[in-house]
Amino acid sequence: MSLLSLVQNSLKGIKLPISGASFSPEQFDAHVMTTYGRFPLTLKRGQGCRVWDDRDREYLDFVAGIATCCLGHAHPAMVEAVSKQIQTLHHVSNLYYIPEQGALAHWLVEHSCCDRAFFCNSGAEANEGAIKLARKYAHTQRGINNPLIITAKASFHGRTLATVTATGQPKYQKNFDPLMPGFAYVPYNDLAALESLVAELDAETPQVAAIMLEALQGEGGVCPGEAAYFQRIRQLCDEKGILLILDEVQVGMGRTGTLWGFENLGIEPDIFTSAKGLGGGIPIGALLCKAFCAVFEPGDHASTFGGNPFACKVGLTVCETLESENLLGNVKLRGEQLRFGLQRLVQQYPTLLEQVRGWGLINGLVLQPDSAVKSVDIVKAAMDEGLLLVPAGPQVVRFVPPLNVSADEVHQALMAVEKALAIATKN
Ligand SMILES: *Cc1c(COP(=O)(O)O)cnc(C)c1O
């Protein structure tokens, strides 16, 4: 019996409003916490780069679950991996050896500068692990009693208390104080600011345990890091024994046209984290580090679900499909095509649009700072034109399609954006 028919059978006789149409936003919000501002759209199924709503209207999905569904929807390799693994063994515990976990760790180590992996379930959880690892390294290897981690303003590292503290955006922290001690912030891509903060903090005794950055700031507005900035940070970290942590949660796993975002900057981190694309839409997170800072010992850190056979098999399938379908090559070509088309729209709408920025298939269409039209207005207009997009702050419309998006789909998306801009500027 197939998985689907099993589920359908088990639902027989139970009256559930499982068709989206029977769920009004009011009914939904009566029982689900209102943590999200949702668009009035209910999605029911997906195939490739397309999804369908509860009225069977088709959309091109340039959100991909916010840069997670890197192989699109219902990819045959994902369907097979998920179905086979759930029938074989889906979860045990890290009390035992898990071959799928070992295989995924092996792949990630073989394809990065790091030597050891720890698995968890989300980006925030991976970053929590990185923060703990850096603190333990500072305590045990450098004798720092009050380790500090420097992060960037406009960064995003997650919603747990430590990661929301690491996130350099007050809007995410408001009303959740007291925040976690041990963080300091600098403007992104500003070398002088970073050098003077490190000098100030380390003036008497060393305190700076780590510098934690995104190679390209995703949520903060699709803002690429500058190579010279990161290369100087790498030197500074080497000189002082400071750990360089890169949050690769959004840009890792091929999104930028290289496997890891930091490859665009010509540097290697000591520690990096991955999540979003790693499971192709199935929850998994990973923390990787070089051997010299792999200081966790049994009992130091754990996650009940982390690294289970199911999530790791899916992660491995994503990794192997990136290679077998040469998706990095596709990301580069489709990214160029998309930026070229968006650039033409910037020229067409100079009072509304400022620029296009991004790498590979993470791109932002940046609005003029004084524009009355906001990113969400364009996202809504695009939705009416059958294209899903996601804001990255009020000023930037983000494009993060599946990594196997076709030339034709990029072309269609560009036509929909053009129509959406015409409508958004008329209103
Ligand atoms: C999304 C994101 C996170 C948080 O990931 P979750 O899985 O939502 O916890 C952390 N860092 C970056 C750069 C992200 O884009």
Short mmCIF file of C-alpha atoms and ligand atoms in Angstrom, two decimals:
data_model
loop_
_atom_site.label_atom_id
_atom_site.label_comp_id
_atom_site.label_asym_id
_atom_site.label_seq_id
_atom_site.Cartn_x
_atom_site.Cartn_y
_atom_site.Cartn_z
CA MET A 1 0.00 0.00 0.00
CA SER A 2 1.37 3.42 -0.91
CA LEU A 3 2.11 6.03 1.72
CA LEU A 4 -0.58 8.29 0.33
CA SER A 5 -3.32 5.66 0.48
CA LEU A 6 -2.23 4.76 4.02
CA VAL A 7 -2.69 8.38 5.07
CA GLN A 8 -5.98 8.67 3.18
CA ASN A 9 -7.32 5.50 4.79
CA SER A 10 -6.36 6.69 8.25
CA LEU A 11 -8.30 9.92 7.64
CA LYS A 12 -11.52 8.13 6.57
CA GLY A 13 -14.46 8.93 8.77
CA ILE A 14 -12.70 11.83 10.44
CA LYS A 15 -14.27 15.14 9.49
CA LEU A 16 -11.39 17.52 8.98
CA PRO A 17 -11.50 20.74 7.01
CA ILE A 18 -8.46 19.65 5.03
CA SER A 19 -9.52 21.38 1.84
CA GLY A 20 -8.05 24.87 2.00
CA ALA A 21 -11.24 26.42 0.70
CA SER A 22 -13.14 25.44 3.85
CA PHE A 23 -10.58 27.20 6.06
CA SER A 24 -11.22 30.91 6.25
CA PRO A 25 -8.34 33.07 7.52
CA GLU A 26 -10.45 33.68 10.66
CA GLN A 27 -10.88 29.94 11.33
CA PHE A 28 -7.16 29.41 10.78
CA ASP A 29 -6.13 32.25 13.08
CA ALA A 30 -8.51 31.04 15.79
CA HIS A 31 -6.17 28.14 16.50
CA VAL A 32 -2.78 28.97 14.99
CA MET A 33 -0.64 31.57 16.73
CA THR A 34 -0.48 34.73 14.67
CA THR A 35 3.31 34.82 14.41
CA TYR A 36 3.25 35.23 10.63
CA GLY A 37 1.80 37.89 8.37
CA ARG A 38 0.40 35.59 5.69
CA PHE A 39 -0.61 36.36 2.14
CA PRO A 40 -4.22 35.35 1.37
CA LEU A 41 -3.12 32.29 -0.57
CA THR A 42 -3.52 28.57 0.12
CA LEU A 43 -1.21 26.25 -1.79
CA LYS A 44 -2.28 22.67 -2.38
CA ARG A 45 0.30 20.99 -4.60
CA GLY A 46 3.53 21.52 -6.48
CA GLN A 47 5.50 20.10 -9.38
CA GLY A 48 8.94 21.34 -10.38
CA CYS A 49 9.04 25.15 -10.15
CA ARG A 50 5.25 25.45 -10.12
CA VAL A 51 2.64 25.33 -7.38
CA TRP A 52 -1.17 25.34 -7.47
CA ASP A 53 -3.60 27.01 -5.08
CA ASP A 54 -6.95 25.79 -3.73
CA ARG A 55 -8.69 27.12 -6.86
CA ASP A 56 -6.21 25.23 -9.02
CA ARG A 57 -4.56 28.45 -10.15
CA GLU A 58 -0.92 27.94 -11.20
CA TYR A 59 2.04 29.96 -9.91
CA LEU A 60 5.71 30.05 -10.78
CA ASP A 61 7.42 29.52 -7.43
CA PHE A 62 10.37 31.91 -7.10
CA VAL A 63 10.20 31.60 -3.30
CA ALA A 64 10.80 27.84 -3.08
CA GLY A 65 9.85 27.73 0.59
CA ILE A 66 12.27 30.64 1.18
CA ALA A 67 15.30 29.18 -0.57
CA THR A 68 14.73 25.66 0.76
CA CYS A 69 13.13 23.62 -2.05
CA CYS A 70 16.29 23.67 -4.14
CA LEU A 71 15.15 20.75 -6.33
CA GLY A 72 11.67 22.21 -6.70
CA HIS A 73 8.54 20.28 -5.77
CA ALA A 74 8.00 16.52 -6.09
CA HIS A 75 11.41 15.91 -7.66
CA PRO A 76 11.57 12.17 -8.52
CA ALA A 77 14.82 11.69 -6.56
CA MET A 78 13.26 13.29 -3.47
CA VAL A 79 10.06 11.27 -3.84
CA GLU A 80 12.07 8.06 -4.05
CA ALA A 81 14.40 8.89 -1.17
CA VAL A 82 11.57 9.94 1.14
CA SER A 83 9.38 6.94 0.29
CA LYS A 84 12.16 4.37 0.55
CA GLN A 85 13.66 5.70 3.76
CA ILE A 86 10.33 5.96 5.61
CA GLN A 87 9.72 2.31 4.78
CA THR A 88 13.20 1.29 5.92
CA LEU A 89 14.01 3.29 9.06
CA HIS A 90 13.19 6.92 9.69
CA HIS A 91 14.29 7.70 13.23
CA VAL A 92 16.24 6.00 15.95
CA SER A 93 18.45 8.11 18.15
CA ASN A 94 22.03 9.22 18.39
CA LEU A 95 22.43 6.49 20.97
CA TYR A 96 23.38 4.42 17.91
CA TYR A 97 25.44 4.71 14.72
CA ILE A 98 23.44 6.02 11.75
CA PRO A 99 24.94 5.19 8.32
CA GLU A 100 22.99 7.92 6.49
CA GLN A 101 24.35 10.49 8.94
CA GLY A 102 27.88 9.28 8.38
CA ALA A 103 27.41 9.37 4.60
CA LEU A 104 26.04 12.93 4.63
CA ALA A 105 28.84 14.11 6.93
CA HIS A 106 31.34 12.45 4.58
CA TRP A 107 29.87 14.24 1.54
CA LEU A 108 29.85 17.63 3.27
CA VAL A 109 33.41 17.25 4.51
CA GLU A 110 34.61 16.10 1.07
CA HIS A 111 32.94 19.14 -0.50
CA SER A 112 34.03 21.85 1.93
CA CYS A 113 36.98 23.14 3.93
CA CYS A 114 35.69 21.59 7.16
CA ASP A 115 36.38 18.24 8.81
CA ARG A 116 33.51 17.44 11.20
CA ALA A 117 29.74 17.80 11.08
CA PHE A 118 26.97 17.96 13.68
CA PHE A 119 23.34 17.62 12.55
CA CYS A 120 20.25 19.35 13.84
CA ASN A 121 16.92 20.49 12.42
CA SER A 122 17.04 24.14 11.45
CA GLY A 123 19.22 27.12 10.73
CA ALA A 124 18.76 28.69 14.14
CA GLU A 125 19.68 25.42 15.81
CA ALA A 126 22.82 25.10 13.67
CA ASN A 127 23.82 28.65 14.62
CA GLU A 128 23.15 27.92 18.31
CA GLY A 129 25.57 25.03 17.97
CA ALA A 130 28.15 27.29 16.31
CA ILE A 131 27.84 29.83 19.14
CA LYS A 132 28.27 27.11 21.77
CA LEU A 133 31.24 25.62 19.92
CA ALA A 134 32.94 29.03 19.64
CA ARG A 135 32.34 29.75 23.33
CA LYS A 136 33.73 26.40 24.38
CA TYR A 137 36.78 26.89 22.16
CA ALA A 138 37.37 30.34 23.70
CA HIS A 139 37.08 28.97 27.25
CA THR A 140 39.12 25.82 26.83
CA GLN A 141 41.69 26.75 24.17
CA ARG A 142 42.22 30.46 24.74
CA GLY A 143 41.34 30.90 28.43
CA ILE A 144 38.73 33.58 27.69
CA ASN A 145 36.26 33.91 30.57
CA ASN A 146 33.68 36.13 28.94
CA PRO A 147 33.80 35.31 25.24
CA LEU A 148 32.29 37.82 22.84
CA ILE A 149 30.98 37.13 19.35
CA ILE A 150 30.90 39.95 16.82
CA THR A 151 28.08 39.89 14.27
CA ALA A 152 26.90 42.36 11.62
CA LYS A 153 24.09 44.85 11.63
CA ALA A 154 21.27 43.89 9.24
CA SER A 155 22.26 40.23 9.66
CA PHE A 156 19.87 37.36 10.28
CA HIS A 157 20.82 34.27 12.27
CA GLY A 158 17.51 32.90 13.59
CA ARG A 159 14.78 33.31 16.23
CA THR A 160 16.02 31.44 19.29
CA LEU A 161 17.25 33.70 22.09
CA ALA A 162 20.94 33.36 21.26
CA THR A 163 20.48 33.62 17.50
CA VAL A 164 18.01 36.50 17.73
CA THR A 165 20.62 38.26 19.86
CA ALA A 166 23.24 37.48 17.21
CA THR A 167 20.84 38.92 14.61
CA GLY A 168 21.80 42.57 14.23
CA GLN A 169 18.26 43.87 13.69
CA PRO A 170 16.42 45.44 16.64
CA LYS A 171 13.00 44.72 15.08
CA TYR A 172 13.48 40.99 15.77
CA GLN A 173 14.60 41.61 19.37
CA LYS A 174 11.95 44.04 20.57
CA ASN A 175 10.13 42.84 23.72
CA PHE A 176 12.27 39.71 24.06
CA ASP A 177 14.88 41.19 26.37
CA PRO A 178 16.83 40.43 28.41
CA LEU A 179 18.84 39.31 25.40
CA MET A 180 21.83 36.96 25.59
CA PRO A 181 25.07 38.53 26.82
CA GLY A 182 28.22 38.19 24.74
CA PHE A 183 27.42 39.83 21.41
CA ALA A 184 28.66 43.00 19.72
CA TYR A 185 27.70 44.44 16.34
CA VAL A 186 29.41 46.16 13.43
CA PRO A 187 28.10 47.53 10.13
CA TYR A 188 28.48 44.95 7.33
CA ASN A 189 31.28 45.35 4.75
CA ASP A 190 32.88 48.09 6.91
CA LEU A 191 36.43 47.02 7.62
CA ALA A 192 37.50 50.05 9.66
CA ALA A 193 34.55 49.60 12.02
CA LEU A 194 35.37 45.94 12.58
CA GLU A 195 39.09 46.49 13.09
CA SER A 196 38.53 49.25 15.62
CA LEU A 197 35.92 47.24 17.55
CA VAL A 198 38.24 44.22 17.78
CA ALA A 199 41.10 46.48 18.89
CA GLU A 200 38.88 48.09 21.51
CA LEU A 201 37.42 44.83 22.88
CA ASP A 202 40.78 43.06 22.96
CA ALA A 203 42.70 46.09 24.29
CA GLU A 204 43.35 44.72 27.79
CA THR A 205 42.76 40.99 27.55
CA PRO A 206 41.50 39.02 24.54
CA GLN A 207 37.71 38.67 24.62
CA VAL A 208 36.67 38.24 21.01
CA ALA A 209 35.95 34.54 20.50
CA ALA A 210 34.48 34.69 17.03
CA ILE A 211 33.26 36.81 14.17
CA MET A 212 30.02 35.48 12.71
CA LEU A 213 28.80 36.70 9.31
CA GLU A 214 26.77 35.80 6.26
CA ALA A 215 28.71 35.64 2.97
CA LEU A 216 25.72 37.47 1.51
CA GLN A 217 23.10 38.96 3.82
CA GLY A 218 19.81 37.35 2.78
CA GLU A 219 17.00 38.56 5.05
CA GLY A 220 18.86 41.83 5.53
CA GLY A 221 18.25 42.79 1.88
CA VAL A 222 20.24 40.45 -0.41
CA CYS A 223 23.49 42.28 0.21
CA PRO A 224 26.64 40.48 -1.04
CA GLY A 225 29.79 40.52 1.04
CA GLU A 226 32.91 42.15 -0.40
CA ALA A 227 35.89 39.88 -1.03
CA ALA A 228 38.49 42.37 0.26
CA TYR A 229 36.51 42.78 3.52
CA PHE A 230 36.28 39.05 4.15
CA GLN A 231 39.90 38.42 3.19
CA ARG A 232 41.10 41.00 5.69
CA ILE A 233 38.81 39.49 8.36
CA ARG A 234 40.35 36.09 7.64
CA GLN A 235 43.83 37.58 8.24
CA LEU A 236 42.69 39.32 11.40
CA CYS A 237 41.19 36.09 12.75
CA ASP A 238 44.40 34.18 11.95
CA GLU A 239 46.55 36.80 13.66
CA LYS A 240 44.44 36.82 16.82
CA GLY A 241 43.15 33.25 17.07
CA ILE A 242 39.58 34.44 16.57
CA LEU A 243 37.21 31.93 14.95
CA LEU A 244 35.52 32.92 11.71
CA ILE A 245 31.97 31.55 11.57
CA LEU A 246 29.98 31.82 8.36
CA ASP A 247 26.21 31.43 8.42
CA GLU A 248 25.57 29.60 5.15
CA VAL A 249 21.97 28.76 6.02
CA GLN A 250 20.48 30.70 3.10
CA VAL A 251 23.35 30.93 0.59
CA GLY A 252 24.94 27.50 1.02
CA MET A 253 24.14 24.32 -0.95
CA GLY A 254 24.60 25.82 -4.39
CA ARG A 255 22.30 28.83 -4.17
CA THR A 256 25.02 31.28 -5.29
CA GLY A 257 26.43 29.14 -8.14
CA THR A 258 29.18 27.75 -5.94
CA LEU A 259 28.43 25.08 -3.35
CA TRP A 260 29.14 27.50 -0.48
CA GLY A 261 28.66 31.25 -0.43
CA PHE A 262 32.13 31.85 0.98
CA GLU A 263 33.68 30.46 -2.22
CA ASN A 264 32.64 33.76 -3.83
CA LEU A 265 34.89 35.58 -1.36
CA GLY A 266 38.06 33.53 -1.70
CA ILE A 267 38.22 32.58 1.99
CA GLU A 268 37.63 29.56 4.22
CA PRO A 269 35.74 29.80 7.51
CA ASP A 270 36.69 27.81 10.62
CA ILE A 271 33.05 27.00 11.27
CA PHE A 272 29.99 27.21 9.05
CA THR A 273 26.33 26.36 9.28
CA SER A 274 23.87 25.05 6.69
CA ALA A 275 20.14 24.38 6.71
CA LYS A 276 17.54 25.76 4.27
CA GLY A 277 18.63 24.11 1.00
CA LEU A 278 20.33 21.16 2.66
CA GLY A 279 17.11 19.13 2.96
CA GLY A 280 15.43 20.44 -0.19
CA GLY A 281 12.45 21.41 2.00
CA ILE A 282 12.73 18.63 4.60
CA PRO A 283 13.96 20.01 7.96
CA ILE A 284 17.66 19.50 8.58
CA GLY A 285 20.50 21.71 9.76
CA ALA A 286 24.22 21.16 9.99
CA LEU A 287 27.15 22.70 11.80
CA LEU A 288 30.61 22.07 10.34
CA CYS A 289 34.03 22.95 11.66
CA LYS A 290 37.71 22.39 11.04
CA ALA A 291 39.42 19.69 13.10
CA PHE A 292 41.38 22.16 15.25
CA CYS A 293 38.21 23.65 16.74
CA ALA A 294 36.14 20.45 16.99
CA VAL A 295 36.10 20.73 20.79
CA PHE A 296 32.71 19.18 21.55
CA GLU A 297 32.91 16.04 23.69
CA PRO A 298 30.20 13.46 24.44
CA GLY A 299 27.45 15.18 26.40
CA ASP A 300 28.32 18.72 25.28
CA HIS A 301 25.65 19.16 22.67
CA ALA A 302 22.74 17.14 21.29
CA SER A 303 19.50 17.12 19.36
CA THR A 304 16.86 14.39 19.59
CA PHE A 305 15.88 14.48 15.93
CA GLY A 306 19.24 15.71 14.69
CA GLY A 307 20.81 13.57 11.99
CA ASN A 308 18.12 10.92 11.83
CA PRO A 309 18.17 8.45 8.91
CA PHE A 310 15.24 10.14 7.17
CA ALA A 311 16.58 13.71 7.13
CA CYS A 312 20.12 12.60 6.31
CA LYS A 313 19.01 10.36 3.43
CA VAL A 314 17.10 13.32 2.00
CA GLY A 315 20.11 15.62 2.52
CA LEU A 316 22.34 13.12 0.76
CA THR A 317 19.87 12.92 -2.12
CA VAL A 318 19.95 16.71 -2.47
CA CYS A 319 23.77 16.67 -2.49
CA GLU A 320 23.96 13.90 -5.08
CA THR A 321 21.33 15.54 -7.29
CA LEU A 322 23.22 18.86 -7.21
CA GLU A 323 26.11 16.96 -8.73
CA SER A 324 24.31 14.57 -11.10
CA GLU A 325 22.17 17.33 -12.61
CA ASN A 326 25.04 19.85 -12.73
CA LEU A 327 22.89 22.35 -10.88
CA LEU A 328 25.76 24.73 -10.06
CA GLY A 329 26.14 25.32 -13.81
CA ASN A 330 22.43 25.93 -14.14
CA VAL A 331 22.43 28.34 -11.18
CA LYS A 332 25.14 30.45 -12.82
CA LEU A 333 23.40 30.62 -16.22
CA ARG A 334 19.88 31.18 -14.92
CA GLY A 335 21.18 33.73 -12.41
CA GLU A 336 22.82 35.73 -15.20
CA GLN A 337 19.66 35.52 -17.28
CA LEU A 338 17.53 36.71 -14.36
CA ARG A 339 19.84 39.60 -13.41
CA PHE A 340 20.11 40.69 -17.05
CA GLY A 341 16.31 40.81 -17.35
CA LEU A 342 15.86 42.59 -14.01
CA GLN A 343 18.58 45.09 -14.98
CA ARG A 344 16.54 46.03 -18.03
CA LEU A 345 13.54 46.64 -15.77
CA VAL A 346 15.69 48.89 -13.55
CA GLN A 347 16.46 50.97 -16.64
CA GLN A 348 12.78 50.99 -17.58
CA TYR A 349 11.63 52.14 -14.11
CA PRO A 350 14.43 54.41 -12.85
CA THR A 351 12.29 56.31 -10.36
CA LEU A 352 10.99 53.10 -8.77
CA LEU A 353 13.98 50.75 -8.97
CA GLU A 354 17.51 51.39 -7.81
CA GLN A 355 19.49 48.25 -8.68
CA VAL A 356 19.69 44.47 -8.91
CA ARG A 357 22.12 42.64 -6.66
CA GLY A 358 22.89 39.06 -5.82
CA TRP A 359 24.84 35.96 -6.74
CA GLY A 360 23.62 32.93 -8.69
CA LEU A 361 19.97 32.35 -7.82
CA ILE A 362 19.66 34.64 -4.83
CA ASN A 363 18.87 38.07 -6.22
CA GLY A 364 17.26 41.22 -4.93
CA LEU A 365 15.43 43.88 -6.91
CA VAL A 366 16.16 46.98 -4.84
CA LEU A 367 13.63 49.81 -4.72
CA GLN A 368 14.61 53.47 -4.59
CA PRO A 369 14.90 54.50 -0.93
CA ASP A 370 12.20 57.17 -1.22
CA SER A 371 9.79 55.00 -3.22
CA ALA A 372 6.18 55.01 -1.97
CA VAL A 373 5.82 51.52 -3.47
CA LYS A 374 7.19 48.89 -1.04
CA SER A 375 8.53 45.42 -1.76
CA VAL A 376 5.34 43.82 -0.47
CA ASP A 377 3.27 45.80 -3.02
CA ILE A 378 5.34 44.33 -5.84
CA VAL A 379 5.15 40.85 -4.32
CA LYS A 380 1.34 41.13 -4.20
CA ALA A 381 1.12 42.42 -7.77
CA ALA A 382 3.39 39.58 -8.94
CA MET A 383 1.18 37.06 -7.14
CA ASP A 384 -1.78 38.32 -9.18
CA GLU A 385 0.36 37.71 -12.27
CA GLY A 386 1.02 34.11 -11.20
CA LEU A 387 4.52 34.59 -9.76
CA LEU A 388 5.52 34.02 -6.13
CA LEU A 389 8.24 36.31 -4.72
CA VAL A 390 9.30 37.20 -1.17
CA PRO A 391 10.36 40.53 0.32
CA ALA A 392 13.76 40.90 2.01
CA GLY A 393 12.82 43.94 4.06
CA PRO A 394 10.60 46.80 2.82
CA GLN A 395 13.03 47.87 0.09
CA VAL A 396 14.02 44.63 -1.61
CA VAL A 397 12.10 42.00 -3.60
CA ARG A 398 13.90 38.66 -3.37
CA PHE A 399 14.13 35.98 -6.10
CA VAL A 400 15.13 32.52 -4.81
CA PRO A 401 13.71 29.94 -7.28
CA PRO A 402 14.57 26.23 -7.21
CA LEU A 403 18.11 25.63 -8.46
CA ASN A 404 16.82 23.59 -11.42
CA VAL A 405 14.65 26.41 -12.77
CA SER A 406 14.62 26.46 -16.59
CA ALA A 407 15.44 29.30 -19.01
CA ASP A 408 11.80 29.34 -20.04
CA GLU A 409 10.62 29.68 -16.44
CA VAL A 410 13.03 32.56 -15.80
CA HIS A 411 11.72 34.22 -18.97
CA GLN A 412 8.11 33.80 -17.80
CA ALA A 413 8.98 35.15 -14.36
CA LEU A 414 10.56 38.25 -15.91
CA MET A 415 7.42 38.89 -17.96
CA ALA A 416 5.29 38.57 -14.83
CA VAL A 417 7.56 41.00 -12.93
CA GLU A 418 7.28 43.49 -15.77
CA LYS A 419 3.48 43.33 -15.60
CA ALA A 420 3.55 43.54 -11.79
CA LEU A 421 5.72 46.67 -11.92
CA ALA A 422 3.35 48.30 -14.39
CA ILE A 423 0.43 47.59 -12.05
CA ALA A 424 2.24 48.50 -8.82
CA THR A 425 3.29 51.87 -10.24
CA LYS A 426 -0.25 52.66 -11.48
CA ASN A 427 -1.91 52.23 -8.07
C1 LIG B 1 16.66 31.38 7.56
C2 LIG B 1 17.95 31.72 8.17
C3 LIG B 1 18.28 31.33 9.47
C4 LIG B 1 17.29 30.64 10.37
O1 LIG B 1 16.93 29.39 9.90
P1 LIG B 1 15.69 28.61 10.57
O2 LIG B 1 15.69 27.29 9.90
O3 LIG B 1 14.46 29.43 10.27
O4 LIG B 1 15.94 28.54 12.02
C5 LIG B 1 19.54 31.61 9.95
N1 LIG B 1 20.45 32.24 9.19
C6 LIG B 1 20.18 32.64 7.93
C7 LIG B 1 21.23 33.33 7.14
C8 LIG B 1 18.91 32.41 7.38
O5 LIG B 1 18.64 32.83 6.15
#
